[in-house]
Amino acid sequence: MLKTDKKFPLAIAVVALMLGISLSAAQADDDREEGYRSAGNSDKHGGKYGGENRGSSLQTIQANAKWKQECSNCHIAYVPGLLPAESWRKLMAGLDKHFGSDATLDASDAKEITAYLVDNASNRWRAPTAPLRITESAWFKSKHDSHEISPAVWKNPRVKSPANCQACHSGAEKGDFSEDKVRIPK
Amino acid sequence: MFRYSSAFVWLGVAAMGLTTLPAFAQTPNEVLATLKTAAAGEPNFQEFSAARGEQFFKVKHGKEWSCTSCHTDNPAAQGKHADTGKAIQPIAPSANAERFTDMAKVEKWFKRNCNDVLGRACTPQEKGDVLSYLLTVKK
């Protein structure tokens, strides 16, 4: 399919450019423990998880007050580094139909929050993808696969949804997902 | 069991709240008066009714959710988001002094929640009925 695409040379250039960037920036802060898994899917867009990796630092040093206030009513405020900039742009452009809920904001709040999310988005996302759900990204699926978490856990009403990060990560709201703080509810 | 223990927590929180009352922009009665001004301008306006408001709050309106899906049958109790499970502080002003003290916030949430529950905006009459009901709810 790609072969017949007129944009193919451009695609090569873009991928090559991405590889270049990822080699220089991402390699340095990759967590060691992830290395073995990356072998199979690291080459497609550069970087681990086929290029769908969360940011190297998730802890929000300077949380934006508007974001904290407006994005934490229905679920925890998900820290920006969990998704790439393009995901946040798309998500913020569709708040009227936000996962089945109306989450509309007035224009000035939406603008401020979008800027904060985009500025602090994942710096390790190399793939040209932009999922709306954190839980659909390759890094999330890999970290929460059936080796890490038994399928029965997701049926526990205390977990309810994979998007319910703080059910297992007590520091989720601060962007702290460190392994020593993970507790799966019984 | 769960309900009782959380009720005690809320009593405690409310008691602390009394000693450090923040300065709110409006009172719930002022918000009600603003809604009344808007409602009175509409055709078929009827005096706000707590009974009608309670009915409106508790029934479904053709979609999956009612107001009680997230705010529970008891507006003085802590609620829970029907989708995400996140805790929602009580919606009745008697149980939560922050409720209905900021007109912009009130309108923002009426718009969102009415859209989710009814698939349209609520009328000023409906909003006034609901608030009249919530103001009758005791802790």
mmCIF file of C-alpha atoms in Angstrom:
data_model
loop_
_atom_site.group_PDB
_atom_site.id
_atom_site.type_symbol
_atom_site.label_atom_id
_atom_site.label_comp_id
_atom_site.label_asym_id
_atom_site.label_seq_id
_atom_site.Cartn_x
_atom_site.Cartn_y
_atom_site.Cartn_z
ATOM 1 C CA MET A 1 0.000 0.000 0.000
ATOM 2 C CA LEU A 2 2.744 2.393 0.955
ATOM 3 C CA LYS A 3 4.552 1.686 -2.296
ATOM 4 C CA THR A 4 1.846 3.256 -4.383
ATOM 5 C CA ASP A 5 1.598 6.270 -2.116
ATOM 6 C CA LYS A 6 2.867 9.417 -3.798
ATOM 7 C CA LYS A 7 3.910 10.756 -0.434
ATOM 8 C CA PHE A 8 6.303 7.886 0.167
ATOM 9 C CA PRO A 9 9.563 9.839 -0.178
ATOM 10 C CA LEU A 10 8.201 12.398 2.261
ATOM 11 C CA ALA A 11 7.256 9.616 4.671
ATOM 12 C CA ILE A 12 10.823 8.271 4.564
ATOM 13 C CA ALA A 13 12.169 11.697 5.318
ATOM 14 C CA VAL A 14 9.808 12.176 8.253
ATOM 15 C CA VAL A 15 10.580 8.773 9.721
ATOM 16 C CA ALA A 16 14.294 9.337 9.253
ATOM 17 C CA LEU A 17 14.024 12.681 10.993
ATOM 18 C CA MET A 18 12.089 11.118 13.869
ATOM 19 C CA LEU A 19 14.646 8.363 14.229
ATOM 20 C CA GLY A 20 17.341 10.980 14.385
ATOM 21 C CA ILE A 21 15.580 12.930 17.080
ATOM 22 C CA SER A 22 14.776 9.847 19.115
ATOM 23 C CA LEU A 23 18.338 8.580 18.965
ATOM 24 C CA SER A 24 19.658 11.799 20.380
ATOM 25 C CA ALA A 25 16.955 12.544 22.972
ATOM 26 C CA ALA A 26 15.150 9.405 24.081
ATOM 27 C CA GLN A 27 17.951 6.950 24.537
ATOM 28 C CA ALA A 28 19.488 8.747 27.450
ATOM 29 C CA ASP A 29 16.507 8.523 29.793
ATOM 30 C CA ASP A 30 15.044 5.151 28.857
ATOM 31 C CA ASP A 31 14.389 3.055 31.905
ATOM 32 C CA ARG A 32 16.657 0.064 31.957
ATOM 33 C CA GLU A 33 13.952 -2.446 32.922
ATOM 34 C CA GLU A 34 12.014 -1.784 29.739
ATOM 35 C CA GLY A 35 14.856 -2.607 27.445
ATOM 36 C CA TYR A 36 14.128 -6.248 26.848
ATOM 37 C CA ARG A 37 10.576 -5.624 25.722
ATOM 38 C CA SER A 38 11.478 -2.946 23.270
ATOM 39 C CA ALA A 39 13.406 -5.236 20.979
ATOM 40 C CA GLY A 40 10.335 -6.305 19.002
ATOM 41 C CA ASN A 41 8.671 -2.983 18.402
ATOM 42 C CA SER A 42 11.260 -0.289 18.736
ATOM 43 C CA ASP A 43 12.239 0.171 15.131
ATOM 44 C CA LYS A 44 8.987 1.245 13.515
ATOM 45 C CA HIS A 45 8.969 4.877 14.498
ATOM 46 C CA GLY A 46 11.971 5.003 16.768
ATOM 47 C CA GLY A 47 11.876 4.790 20.532
ATOM 48 C CA LYS A 48 10.121 2.178 22.631
ATOM 49 C CA TYR A 49 6.527 0.990 22.350
ATOM 50 C CA GLY A 50 6.548 1.652 18.616
ATOM 51 C CA GLY A 51 7.145 5.298 19.400
ATOM 52 C CA GLU A 52 4.142 5.645 21.728
ATOM 53 C CA ASN A 53 5.989 6.415 24.925
ATOM 54 C CA ARG A 54 5.023 8.594 27.862
ATOM 55 C CA GLY A 55 7.184 11.561 28.817
ATOM 56 C CA SER A 56 10.482 11.066 30.578
ATOM 57 C CA SER A 57 9.268 13.039 33.566
ATOM 58 C CA LEU A 58 5.627 12.864 34.609
ATOM 59 C CA GLN A 59 5.711 14.683 37.905
ATOM 60 C CA THR A 60 4.155 18.082 37.493
ATOM 61 C CA ILE A 61 6.564 20.543 38.954
ATOM 62 C CA GLN A 62 4.400 23.548 38.229
ATOM 63 C CA ALA A 63 0.771 22.448 37.960
ATOM 64 C CA ASN A 64 -1.464 24.938 36.190
ATOM 65 C CA ALA A 65 -4.253 25.997 38.583
ATOM 66 C CA LYS A 66 -6.981 26.165 35.931
ATOM 67 C CA TRP A 67 -6.114 22.675 34.702
ATOM 68 C CA LYS A 68 -6.131 21.321 38.233
ATOM 69 C CA GLN A 69 -9.505 22.900 38.922
ATOM 70 C CA GLU A 70 -11.281 22.099 35.650
ATOM 71 C CA CYS A 71 -9.934 18.648 34.817
ATOM 72 C CA SER A 72 -10.253 16.972 38.217
ATOM 73 C CA ASN A 73 -14.026 16.988 38.813
ATOM 74 C CA CYS A 74 -14.997 13.771 37.078
ATOM 75 C CA HIS A 75 -11.674 11.920 37.343
ATOM 76 C CA ILE A 76 -8.188 12.796 38.547
ATOM 77 C CA ALA A 77 -6.406 15.421 36.478
ATOM 78 C CA TYR A 78 -4.238 13.266 34.200
ATOM 79 C CA VAL A 79 -0.748 14.751 34.018
ATOM 80 C CA PRO A 80 0.211 16.093 30.569
ATOM 81 C CA GLY A 81 3.228 13.812 30.011
ATOM 82 C CA LEU A 82 0.970 10.773 29.598
ATOM 83 C CA LEU A 83 -0.013 11.747 26.034
ATOM 84 C CA PRO A 84 1.569 13.599 23.083
ATOM 85 C CA ALA A 85 0.708 17.214 22.263
ATOM 86 C CA GLU A 86 -1.510 16.272 19.333
ATOM 87 C CA SER A 87 -3.696 14.097 21.578
ATOM 88 C CA TRP A 88 -4.286 17.015 23.918
ATOM 89 C CA ARG A 89 -5.126 19.335 21.029
ATOM 90 C CA LYS A 90 -7.681 16.860 19.718
ATOM 91 C CA LEU A 91 -9.136 16.155 23.124
ATOM 92 C CA MET A 92 -9.474 19.835 24.004
ATOM 93 C CA ALA A 93 -11.192 20.531 20.677
ATOM 94 C CA GLY A 94 -13.936 18.003 21.479
ATOM 95 C CA LEU A 95 -14.903 18.671 25.093
ATOM 96 C CA ASP A 96 -18.602 18.870 24.179
ATOM 97 C CA LYS A 97 -18.490 15.128 23.431
ATOM 98 C CA HIS A 98 -15.904 13.979 25.955
ATOM 99 C CA PHE A 99 -16.150 10.186 26.304
ATOM 100 C CA GLY A 100 -19.923 10.412 26.446
ATOM 101 C CA SER A 101 -19.979 13.448 28.750
ATOM 102 C CA ASP A 102 -20.322 17.162 28.175
ATOM 103 C CA ALA A 103 -17.178 18.765 29.627
ATOM 104 C CA THR A 104 -17.296 22.121 27.844
ATOM 105 C CA LEU A 105 -15.253 25.042 29.133
ATOM 106 C CA ASP A 106 -15.407 28.710 28.301
ATOM 107 C CA ALA A 107 -13.011 29.716 25.540
ATOM 108 C CA SER A 108 -10.387 31.444 27.668
ATOM 109 C CA ASP A 109 -10.097 28.571 30.159
ATOM 110 C CA ALA A 110 -9.892 26.070 27.293
ATOM 111 C CA LYS A 111 -7.092 28.065 25.680
ATOM 112 C CA GLU A 112 -5.037 28.304 28.863
ATOM 113 C CA ILE A 113 -5.453 24.605 29.658
ATOM 114 C CA THR A 114 -4.651 23.505 26.099
ATOM 115 C CA ALA A 115 -1.433 25.515 26.184
ATOM 116 C CA TYR A 116 -0.422 23.944 29.494
ATOM 117 C CA LEU A 117 -1.134 20.400 28.274
ATOM 118 C CA VAL A 118 0.640 20.906 24.936
ATOM 119 C CA ASP A 119 3.692 22.539 26.518
ATOM 120 C CA ASN A 120 4.116 19.676 28.980
ATOM 121 C CA ALA A 121 3.098 16.765 26.729
ATOM 122 C CA SER A 122 5.202 13.620 26.324
ATOM 123 C CA ASN A 123 8.678 14.370 25.006
ATOM 124 C CA ARG A 124 9.280 10.740 24.009
ATOM 125 C CA TRP A 125 6.338 10.172 21.669
ATOM 126 C CA ARG A 126 7.753 9.503 18.187
ATOM 127 C CA ALA A 127 4.849 7.837 16.390
ATOM 128 C CA PRO A 128 2.500 9.936 14.254
ATOM 129 C CA THR A 129 -0.400 8.681 16.397
ATOM 130 C CA ALA A 130 -2.571 10.684 18.772
ATOM 131 C CA PRO A 131 -4.933 8.481 20.814
ATOM 132 C CA LEU A 132 -7.571 10.233 22.920
ATOM 133 C CA ARG A 133 -7.214 7.674 25.653
ATOM 134 C CA ILE A 134 -4.054 7.221 27.720
ATOM 135 C CA THR A 135 -5.196 3.647 28.184
ATOM 136 C CA GLU A 136 -5.016 3.008 24.443
ATOM 137 C CA SER A 137 -1.386 3.978 24.075
ATOM 138 C CA ALA A 138 1.249 1.301 23.531
ATOM 139 C CA TRP A 139 3.249 2.202 26.655
ATOM 140 C CA PHE A 140 0.135 1.871 28.817
ATOM 141 C CA LYS A 141 -0.872 -1.484 27.365
ATOM 142 C CA SER A 142 2.640 -2.835 27.791
ATOM 143 C CA LYS A 143 2.936 -1.687 31.420
ATOM 144 C CA HIS A 144 -0.511 -3.063 32.277
ATOM 145 C CA ASP A 145 -0.553 -6.293 30.288
ATOM 146 C CA SER A 146 -1.606 -9.658 31.696
ATOM 147 C CA HIS A 147 1.955 -10.373 32.902
ATOM 148 C CA GLU A 148 1.749 -7.376 35.237
ATOM 149 C CA ILE A 149 -1.936 -7.500 36.145
ATOM 150 C CA SER A 150 -4.276 -10.470 36.177
ATOM 151 C CA PRO A 151 -7.386 -9.907 34.019
ATOM 152 C CA ALA A 152 -9.594 -10.454 37.093
ATOM 153 C CA VAL A 153 -8.271 -7.220 38.611
ATOM 154 C CA TRP A 154 -10.008 -5.090 35.967
ATOM 155 C CA LYS A 155 -13.379 -6.571 36.998
ATOM 156 C CA ASN A 156 -12.965 -5.446 40.612
ATOM 157 C CA PRO A 157 -15.526 -2.655 41.251
ATOM 158 C CA ARG A 158 -12.853 -0.762 43.169
ATOM 159 C CA VAL A 159 -10.894 -0.487 39.965
ATOM 160 C CA LYS A 160 -13.917 -0.016 37.697
ATOM 161 C CA SER A 161 -11.951 1.358 34.745
ATOM 162 C CA PRO A 162 -8.303 1.257 33.631
ATOM 163 C CA ALA A 163 -8.599 5.049 33.520
ATOM 164 C CA ASN A 164 -9.048 4.979 37.294
ATOM 165 C CA CYS A 165 -5.292 5.314 37.830
ATOM 166 C CA GLN A 166 -5.469 6.196 41.524
ATOM 167 C CA ALA A 167 -7.169 2.894 42.344
ATOM 168 C CA CYS A 168 -3.655 1.413 42.123
ATOM 169 C CA HIS A 169 -1.314 4.434 42.024
ATOM 170 C CA SER A 170 -1.906 6.554 45.105
ATOM 171 C CA GLY A 171 0.395 9.247 43.726
ATOM 172 C CA ALA A 172 -1.339 9.391 40.317
ATOM 173 C CA GLU A 173 -2.630 12.916 40.787
ATOM 174 C CA LYS A 174 0.923 14.136 41.225
ATOM 175 C CA GLY A 175 2.232 12.082 38.314
ATOM 176 C CA ASP A 176 3.942 9.638 40.670
ATOM 177 C CA PHE A 177 3.558 6.118 39.256
ATOM 178 C CA SER A 178 6.661 4.650 40.842
ATOM 179 C CA GLU A 179 6.616 0.908 41.341
ATOM 180 C CA ASP A 180 7.073 0.986 45.101
ATOM 181 C CA LYS A 181 3.782 2.884 45.457
ATOM 182 C CA VAL A 182 1.657 0.567 43.289
ATOM 183 C CA ARG A 183 -1.055 -1.236 45.273
ATOM 184 C CA ILE A 184 -3.639 -3.342 43.493
ATOM 185 C CA PRO A 185 -6.932 -3.269 45.469
ATOM 186 C CA LYS A 186 -8.129 -6.588 46.851
ATOM 187 C CA MET B 1 -22.521 0.819 56.967
ATOM 188 C CA PHE B 2 -20.477 2.730 54.469
ATOM 189 C CA ARG B 3 -23.096 5.427 54.346
ATOM 190 C CA TYR B 4 -23.011 6.013 58.100
ATOM 191 C CA SER B 5 -19.286 6.251 58.381
ATOM 192 C CA SER B 6 -19.055 8.696 55.489
ATOM 193 C CA ALA B 7 -21.855 10.730 57.047
ATOM 194 C CA PHE B 8 -19.742 11.120 60.168
ATOM 195 C CA VAL B 9 -16.777 12.242 58.141
ATOM 196 C CA TRP B 10 -18.999 14.839 56.520
ATOM 197 C CA LEU B 11 -20.286 16.030 59.850
ATOM 198 C CA GLY B 12 -16.693 16.525 60.874
ATOM 199 C CA VAL B 13 -15.791 18.365 57.716
ATOM 200 C CA ALA B 14 -18.878 20.545 58.022
ATOM 201 C CA ALA B 15 -18.018 21.361 61.624
ATOM 202 C CA MET B 16 -14.554 22.468 60.621
ATOM 203 C CA GLY B 17 -16.057 24.450 57.771
ATOM 204 C CA LEU B 18 -18.086 26.481 60.245
ATOM 205 C CA THR B 19 -14.989 27.810 61.919
ATOM 206 C CA THR B 20 -13.277 28.825 58.690
ATOM 207 C CA LEU B 21 -16.071 29.967 56.418
ATOM 208 C CA PRO B 22 -14.545 31.247 53.184
ATOM 209 C CA ALA B 23 -16.006 34.366 51.621
ATOM 210 C CA PHE B 24 -18.368 33.209 48.860
ATOM 211 C CA ALA B 25 -19.466 35.492 46.086
ATOM 212 C CA GLN B 26 -23.154 34.642 46.447
ATOM 213 C CA THR B 27 -25.534 32.778 48.711
ATOM 214 C CA PRO B 28 -27.734 29.966 47.387
ATOM 215 C CA ASN B 29 -30.761 32.198 47.948
ATOM 216 C CA GLU B 30 -29.224 34.896 45.762
ATOM 217 C CA VAL B 31 -28.567 32.290 43.080
ATOM 218 C CA LEU B 32 -32.212 31.222 43.393
ATOM 219 C CA ALA B 33 -33.324 34.850 42.999
ATOM 220 C CA THR B 34 -31.232 35.206 39.837
ATOM 221 C CA LEU B 35 -32.823 32.040 38.423
ATOM 222 C CA LYS B 36 -36.238 33.413 39.307
ATOM 223 C CA THR B 37 -35.643 36.617 37.395
ATOM 224 C CA ALA B 38 -34.704 34.543 34.355
ATOM 225 C CA ALA B 39 -37.629 32.122 34.764
ATOM 226 C CA ALA B 40 -40.243 34.815 35.333
ATOM 227 C CA GLY B 41 -39.498 36.185 31.883
ATOM 228 C CA GLU B 42 -40.475 32.896 30.228
ATOM 229 C CA PRO B 43 -43.991 31.987 29.095
ATOM 230 C CA ASN B 44 -45.856 29.520 31.376
ATOM 231 C CA PHE B 45 -43.776 30.461 34.410
ATOM 232 C CA GLN B 46 -44.965 28.826 37.626
ATOM 233 C CA GLU B 47 -43.718 29.562 41.139
ATOM 234 C CA PHE B 48 -40.704 27.356 41.824
ATOM 235 C CA SER B 49 -41.718 24.082 43.426
ATOM 236 C CA ALA B 50 -39.512 21.840 45.563
ATOM 237 C CA ALA B 51 -41.813 18.886 44.879
ATOM 238 C CA ARG B 52 -41.469 19.321 41.128
ATOM 239 C CA GLY B 53 -37.729 19.775 41.551
ATOM 240 C CA GLU B 54 -37.434 16.541 43.517
ATOM 241 C CA GLN B 55 -39.355 14.655 40.854
ATOM 242 C CA PHE B 56 -37.165 16.171 38.131
ATOM 243 C CA PHE B 57 -34.001 15.282 40.055
ATOM 244 C CA LYS B 58 -34.953 11.661 40.650
ATOM 245 C CA VAL B 59 -36.387 10.438 37.340
ATOM 246 C CA LYS B 60 -34.700 9.617 34.057
ATOM 247 C CA HIS B 61 -35.383 11.818 31.088
ATOM 248 C CA GLY B 62 -35.096 9.395 28.201
ATOM 249 C CA LYS B 63 -31.371 8.795 28.546
ATOM 250 C CA GLU B 64 -29.208 6.476 30.613
ATOM 251 C CA TRP B 65 -28.714 8.737 33.618
ATOM 252 C CA SER B 66 -30.769 10.695 36.128
ATOM 253 C CA CYS B 67 -29.317 13.384 38.376
ATOM 254 C CA THR B 68 -29.224 10.743 41.108
ATOM 255 C CA SER B 69 -26.893 8.534 39.025
ATOM 256 C CA CYS B 70 -24.027 10.695 40.268
ATOM 257 C CA HIS B 71 -25.513 12.770 43.106
ATOM 258 C CA THR B 72 -27.356 9.779 44.712
ATOM 259 C CA ASP B 73 -30.935 9.663 46.014
ATOM 260 C CA ASN B 74 -29.823 11.681 49.000
ATOM 261 C CA PRO B 75 -28.425 15.067 47.915
ATOM 262 C CA ALA B 76 -26.872 15.521 51.359
ATOM 263 C CA ALA B 77 -24.704 12.425 50.894
ATOM 264 C CA GLN B 78 -21.440 12.143 49.041
ATOM 265 C CA GLY B 79 -22.017 11.216 45.416
ATOM 266 C CA LYS B 80 -20.056 9.150 42.956
ATOM 267 C CA HIS B 81 -19.483 9.706 39.235
ATOM 268 C CA ALA B 82 -21.464 7.008 37.385
ATOM 269 C CA ASP B 83 -18.701 6.442 34.839
ATOM 270 C CA THR B 84 -15.459 6.949 36.688
ATOM 271 C CA GLY B 85 -16.403 6.246 40.300
ATOM 272 C CA LYS B 86 -14.813 9.499 41.457
ATOM 273 C CA ALA B 87 -16.293 10.874 44.683
ATOM 274 C CA ILE B 88 -18.496 13.978 44.328
ATOM 275 C CA GLN B 89 -19.058 16.186 47.354
ATOM 276 C CA PRO B 90 -22.703 16.532 48.448
ATOM 277 C CA ILE B 91 -24.836 18.736 46.218
ATOM 278 C CA ALA B 92 -27.223 20.042 48.903
ATOM 279 C CA PRO B 93 -26.148 23.413 50.368
ATOM 280 C CA SER B 94 -27.003 22.159 53.888
ATOM 281 C CA ALA B 95 -24.284 19.522 53.555
ATOM 282 C CA ASN B 96 -21.776 21.487 51.476
ATOM 283 C CA ALA B 97 -21.386 25.218 52.013
ATOM 284 C CA GLU B 98 -19.650 25.709 48.666
ATOM 285 C CA ARG B 99 -22.684 24.709 46.620
ATOM 286 C CA PHE B 100 -24.657 27.339 44.714
ATOM 287 C CA THR B 101 -22.387 30.199 45.720
ATOM 288 C CA ASP B 102 -20.915 30.965 42.298
ATOM 289 C CA MET B 103 -23.381 31.598 39.478
ATOM 290 C CA ALA B 104 -20.848 30.874 36.722
ATOM 291 C CA LYS B 105 -20.028 27.494 38.237
ATOM 292 C CA VAL B 106 -23.708 26.681 38.741
ATOM 293 C CA GLU B 107 -24.508 27.481 35.098
ATOM 294 C CA LYS B 108 -21.484 25.582 33.820
ATOM 295 C CA TRP B 109 -22.563 22.382 35.574
ATOM 296 C CA PHE B 110 -26.256 22.738 34.784
ATOM 297 C CA LYS B 111 -25.297 23.016 31.121
ATOM 298 C CA ARG B 112 -23.067 19.941 31.193
ATOM 299 C CA ASN B 113 -25.207 17.707 33.389
ATOM 300 C CA CYS B 114 -28.522 18.609 31.777
ATOM 301 C CA ASN B 115 -26.958 17.801 28.422
ATOM 302 C CA ASP B 116 -25.865 14.396 29.720
ATOM 303 C CA VAL B 117 -29.174 13.607 31.428
ATOM 304 C CA LEU B 118 -31.733 15.241 29.105
ATOM 305 C CA GLY B 119 -29.806 15.796 25.885
ATOM 306 C CA ARG B 120 -30.607 19.514 26.106
ATOM 307 C CA ALA B 121 -30.174 22.539 28.350
ATOM 308 C CA CYS B 122 -32.437 22.844 31.405
ATOM 309 C CA THR B 123 -34.889 25.749 31.442
ATOM 310 C CA PRO B 124 -34.630 28.407 34.173
ATOM 311 C CA GLN B 125 -37.869 26.959 35.555
ATOM 312 C CA GLU B 126 -36.317 23.493 35.884
ATOM 313 C CA LYS B 127 -33.147 24.863 37.453
ATOM 314 C CA GLY B 128 -35.159 26.902 39.951
ATOM 315 C CA ASP B 129 -37.312 23.899 40.848
ATOM 316 C CA VAL B 130 -34.209 21.768 41.416
ATOM 317 C CA LEU B 131 -32.494 24.361 43.583
ATOM 318 C CA SER B 132 -35.716 24.891 45.572
ATOM 319 C CA TYR B 133 -35.741 21.156 46.246
ATOM 320 C CA LEU B 134 -32.061 21.016 47.178
ATOM 321 C CA LEU B 135 -32.589 23.899 49.625
ATOM 322 C CA THR B 136 -35.217 21.833 51.473
ATOM 323 C CA VAL B 137 -32.851 18.883 51.958
ATOM 324 C CA LYS B 138 -31.596 18.643 55.530
ATOM 325 C CA LYS B 139 -28.290 17.180 56.486
#
